[in-house]
PDB file of C-alpha atoms in Angstrom:
ATOM      1  CA  UNK I  13      11.011  -0.713 -14.497  1.00 83.00           C
ATOM      2  CA  UNK I  14       8.363   0.850 -13.073  1.00 91.00           C
ATOM      3  CA  UNK I  15       7.881   4.029 -11.325  1.00 95.00           C
ATOM      4  CA  UNK I  16       5.746   4.629  -8.227  1.00 97.00           C
ATOM      5  CA  UNK I  17       3.708   7.920  -6.877  1.00 98.00           C
ATOM      6  CA  UNK I  18       1.618   8.180  -3.900  1.00 98.00           C
ATOM      7  CA  UNK I  19      -0.857  10.360  -3.253  1.00 98.00           C
ATOM      8  CA  UNK I  20      -4.139  10.729  -0.643  1.00 98.00           C
ATOM      9  CA  UNK I  21      -2.263  11.261   2.479  1.00 98.00           C
ATOM     10  CA  UNK I  22      -3.147  13.735   5.277  1.00 98.00           C
ATOM     11  CA  UNK I  23      -5.118  14.526   8.509  1.00 98.00           C
ATOM     12  CA  UNK I  24      -7.866  12.909   9.737  1.00 98.00           C
ATOM     13  CA  UNK I  25      -9.375  12.256  13.218  1.00 98.00           C
ATOM     14  CA  UNK I  26      -9.399   9.243  14.469  1.00 98.00           C
ATOM     15  CA  UNK I  27     -12.785   7.051  13.647  1.00 98.00           C
ATOM     16  CA  UNK I  28     -12.242   8.950   9.863  1.00 98.00           C
ATOM     17  CA  UNK I  29     -11.914   7.823   6.160  1.00 98.00           C
ATOM     18  CA  UNK I  30      -8.420   8.577   3.820  1.00 98.00           C
ATOM     19  CA  UNK I  31      -8.074   6.528   0.228  1.00 98.00           C
ATOM     20  CA  UNK I  32      -4.785   6.208  -0.642  1.00 98.00           C
ATOM     21  CA  UNK I  33      -3.827   5.808  -4.477  1.00 98.00           C
ATOM     22  CA  UNK I  34      -0.167   4.669  -6.042  1.00 98.00           C
ATOM     23  CA  UNK I  35      -0.400   5.175  -9.729  1.00 98.00           C
ATOM     24  CA  UNK I  36       2.474   3.457 -11.949  1.00 97.00           C
ATOM     25  CA  UNK I  37       4.118   4.235 -15.371  1.00 94.00           C
ATOM     26  CA  UNK I  38       5.326   1.425 -18.051  1.00 79.00           C
ATOM     27  CA  UNK I  39       3.217  -0.758 -19.932  1.00 75.00           C
ATOM     28  CA  UNK I  40       3.723  -4.144 -17.398  1.00 89.00           C
ATOM     29  CA  UNK I  41       1.359  -2.923 -14.002  1.00 92.00           C
ATOM     30  CA  UNK I  42      -0.491  -6.056 -14.235  1.00 92.00           C
ATOM     31  CA  UNK I  43       2.777  -8.395 -14.087  1.00 93.00           C
ATOM     32  CA  UNK I  44       3.349  -7.070 -10.520  1.00 95.00           C
ATOM     33  CA  UNK I  45       1.869  -8.033  -7.221  1.00 97.00           C
ATOM     34  CA  UNK I  46       1.277  -4.427  -5.451  1.00 97.00           C
ATOM     35  CA  UNK I  47       1.865  -4.386  -1.695  1.00 98.00           C
ATOM     36  CA  UNK I  48       1.399  -0.850   0.561  1.00 98.00           C
ATOM     37  CA  UNK I  49       3.381  -0.776   4.040  1.00 98.00           C
ATOM     38  CA  UNK I  50       4.290   2.012   6.477  1.00 98.00           C
ATOM     39  CA  UNK I  51       6.751   3.537   8.499  1.00 98.00           C
ATOM     40  CA  UNK I  52       5.834   4.552  12.047  1.00 97.00           C
ATOM     41  CA  UNK I  53       9.083   7.294  13.651  1.00 93.00           C
ATOM     42  CA  UNK I  54      11.588   4.572  15.058  1.00 96.00           C
ATOM     43  CA  UNK I  55      10.213   2.151  13.795  1.00 97.00           C
ATOM     44  CA  UNK I  56      10.428  -0.176  11.108  1.00 97.00           C
ATOM     45  CA  UNK I  57       8.845  -0.447   7.943  1.00 98.00           C
ATOM     46  CA  UNK I  58       5.858  -2.971   8.550  1.00 98.00           C
ATOM     47  CA  UNK I  59       3.434  -4.372   5.846  1.00 98.00           C
ATOM     48  CA  UNK I  60      -0.052  -3.754   5.313  1.00 98.00           C
ATOM     49  CA  UNK I  61      -2.096  -4.940   2.755  1.00 98.00           C
ATOM     50  CA  UNK I  62      -1.031  -6.961  -0.945  1.00 98.00           C
ATOM     51  CA  UNK I  63      -2.762  -7.714  -3.803  1.00 98.00           C
ATOM     52  CA  UNK I  64      -2.315 -10.341  -6.652  1.00 96.00           C
ATOM     53  CA  UNK I  65      -1.332  -9.257 -10.440  1.00 95.00           C
ATOM     54  CA  UNK I  66      -4.864  -9.804 -11.288  1.00 93.00           C
ATOM     55  CA  UNK I  67      -6.480  -8.806  -8.450  1.00 94.00           C
ATOM     56  CA  UNK I  68      -8.001 -11.826  -6.902  1.00 95.00           C
ATOM     57  CA  UNK I  69      -5.996 -12.757  -4.095  1.00 96.00           C
ATOM     58  CA  UNK I  70      -5.731  -9.835  -1.145  1.00 97.00           C
ATOM     59  CA  UNK I  71      -3.825 -10.005   2.059  1.00 97.00           C
ATOM     60  CA  UNK I  72      -3.837  -8.075   5.046  1.00 98.00           C
ATOM     61  CA  UNK I  73      -1.783  -7.094   8.434  1.00 98.00           C
ATOM     62  CA  UNK I  74      -3.691  -8.649  11.343  1.00 98.00           C
ATOM     63  CA  UNK I  75      -4.341  -5.110  12.863  1.00 98.00           C
ATOM     64  CA  UNK I  76      -6.004  -3.627   9.484  1.00 98.00           C
ATOM     65  CA  UNK I  77      -8.002  -6.352   8.435  1.00 98.00           C
ATOM     66  CA  UNK I  78     -12.141  -5.431   8.660  1.00 98.00           C
ATOM     67  CA  UNK I  79     -10.794  -1.601   7.900  1.00 98.00           C
ATOM     68  CA  UNK I  80      -8.398  -1.533   5.129  1.00 98.00           C
ATOM     69  CA  UNK I  81      -9.315  -1.852   1.897  1.00 98.00           C
ATOM     70  CA  UNK I  82      -6.848  -2.893  -0.863  1.00 98.00           C
ATOM     71  CA  UNK I  83      -7.767  -2.814  -4.776  1.00 98.00           C
ATOM     72  CA  UNK I  84      -6.579  -2.132  -8.143  1.00 97.00           C
ATOM     73  CA  UNK I  85      -7.209  -1.252 -11.595  1.00 97.00           C
ATOM     74  CA  UNK I  86      -5.116  -2.701 -14.104  1.00 95.00           C
ATOM     75  CA  UNK I  87      -6.832  -0.435 -16.908  1.00 94.00           C
ATOM     76  CA  UNK I  88      -5.605   3.107 -15.393  1.00 96.00           C
ATOM     77  CA  UNK I  89      -1.881   1.187 -13.569  1.00 96.00           C
ATOM     78  CA  UNK I  90      -3.265   2.265 -10.280  1.00 97.00           C
ATOM     79  CA  UNK I  91      -3.697   0.764  -6.623  1.00 98.00           C
ATOM     80  CA  UNK I  92      -5.235   2.083  -4.240  1.00 98.00           C
ATOM     81  CA  UNK I  93      -6.118   1.597  -0.373  1.00 98.00           C
ATOM     82  CA  UNK I  94      -8.899   2.494   1.000  1.00 98.00           C
ATOM     83  CA  UNK I  95      -8.796   3.075   4.974  1.00 98.00           C
ATOM     84  CA  UNK I  96     -11.611   3.571   7.386  1.00 98.00           C
ATOM     85  CA  UNK I  97     -12.053   3.189  11.174  1.00 98.00           C
ATOM     86  CA  UNK I  98      -8.599   5.029  11.442  1.00 98.00           C
ATOM     87  CA  UNK I  99      -6.801   4.998  15.002  1.00 98.00           C
ATOM     88  CA  UNK I 100      -3.874   7.210  15.955  1.00 97.00           C
ATOM     89  CA  UNK I 101      -1.585   4.235  15.642  1.00 97.00           C
ATOM     90  CA  UNK I 102      -2.023   3.962  12.085  1.00 98.00           C
ATOM     91  CA  UNK I 103       0.163   7.101  11.862  1.00 98.00           C
ATOM     92  CA  UNK I 104       2.764   6.556   9.896  1.00 98.00           C
ATOM     93  CA  UNK I 105       4.247   6.840   5.991  1.00 98.00           C
ATOM     94  CA  UNK I 106       2.758   4.820   3.522  1.00 98.00           C
ATOM     95  CA  UNK I 107       4.375   2.675   0.574  1.00 98.00           C
ATOM     96  CA  UNK I 108       3.417   1.399  -2.074  1.00 98.00           C
ATOM     97  CA  UNK I 109       5.666  -1.630  -3.752  1.00 98.00           C
ATOM     98  CA  UNK I 110       5.768  -3.806  -6.679  1.00 97.00           C
ATOM     99  CA  UNK I 111       6.993  -7.008  -6.809  1.00 95.00           C
ATOM    100  CA  UNK I 112       7.249  -8.946 -10.823  1.00 90.00           C
ATOM    101  CA  UNK I 113       8.614 -12.231  -8.368  1.00 84.00           C
ATOM    102  CA  UNK I 114       6.054 -12.871  -5.862  1.00 80.00           C
ATOM    103  CA  UNK I 115       3.359 -12.077  -3.383  1.00 88.00           C
ATOM    104  CA  UNK I 116       4.770 -11.595   0.079  1.00 93.00           C
ATOM    105  CA  UNK I 117       4.409  -9.494   3.283  1.00 95.00           C
ATOM    106  CA  UNK I 118       8.077  -8.493   3.153  1.00 95.00           C
ATOM    107  CA  UNK I 119      10.186  -5.608   1.592  1.00 95.00           C
ATOM    108  CA  UNK I 120      12.957  -7.504   0.380  1.00 95.00           C
ATOM    109  CA  UNK I 121       9.790  -9.277  -1.546  1.00 94.00           C
ATOM    110  CA  UNK I 122       9.004  -5.648  -3.629  1.00 96.00           C
ATOM    111  CA  UNK I 123      11.303  -4.997  -5.993  1.00 93.00           C
ATOM    112  CA  UNK I 124      10.373  -1.388  -6.005  1.00 95.00           C
ATOM    113  CA  UNK I 125       8.779   1.157  -4.395  1.00 97.00           C
ATOM    114  CA  UNK I 126       7.358   5.492  -4.029  1.00 98.00           C
ATOM    115  CA  UNK I 127       8.013   7.482  -2.291  1.00 97.00           C
ATOM    116  CA  UNK I 128       5.778   7.384   0.616  1.00 98.00           C
ATOM    117  CA  UNK I 129       2.660   9.628   1.678  1.00 98.00           C
ATOM    118  CA  UNK I 130       1.957  10.838   4.901  1.00 98.00           C
ATOM    119  CA  UNK I 131      -0.692   9.824   6.929  1.00 98.00           C
ATOM    120  CA  UNK I 132      -1.787  11.668  10.726  1.00 98.00           C
ATOM    121  CA  UNK I 133      -4.150  10.237  12.851  1.00 98.00           C
ATOM    122  CA  UNK I 134      -5.177  12.890  15.218  1.00 97.00           C
ATOM    123  CA  UNK I 135      -7.479  11.243  18.807  1.00 90.00           C
TER     124      UNK I 135
END
């Protein structure tokens, strides 16, 4: 069992940056692959990025590749999403997720979810 709490969202101008954090409870954080998803109004939740248990493998959606960077600090039970060169189309609620099965890009791959943090990019 793991609980996830996101932070770091907010309002930013296009071209700006934000760093999202996701703090996880429990002693087994390093046993989970971690993912970030987002959901814009009226749209389905979509994959943004994922990172393996050790942090050695990372994956990105094509729409954020080269702009976003996922990382994790297993000593702090925290996963991060550094978002640069933000665009208006990045506006969404961003969700942190954890999987004790495997690293994936589908919502069904993940067992646990945070409550989400709003990111709004003004143009």
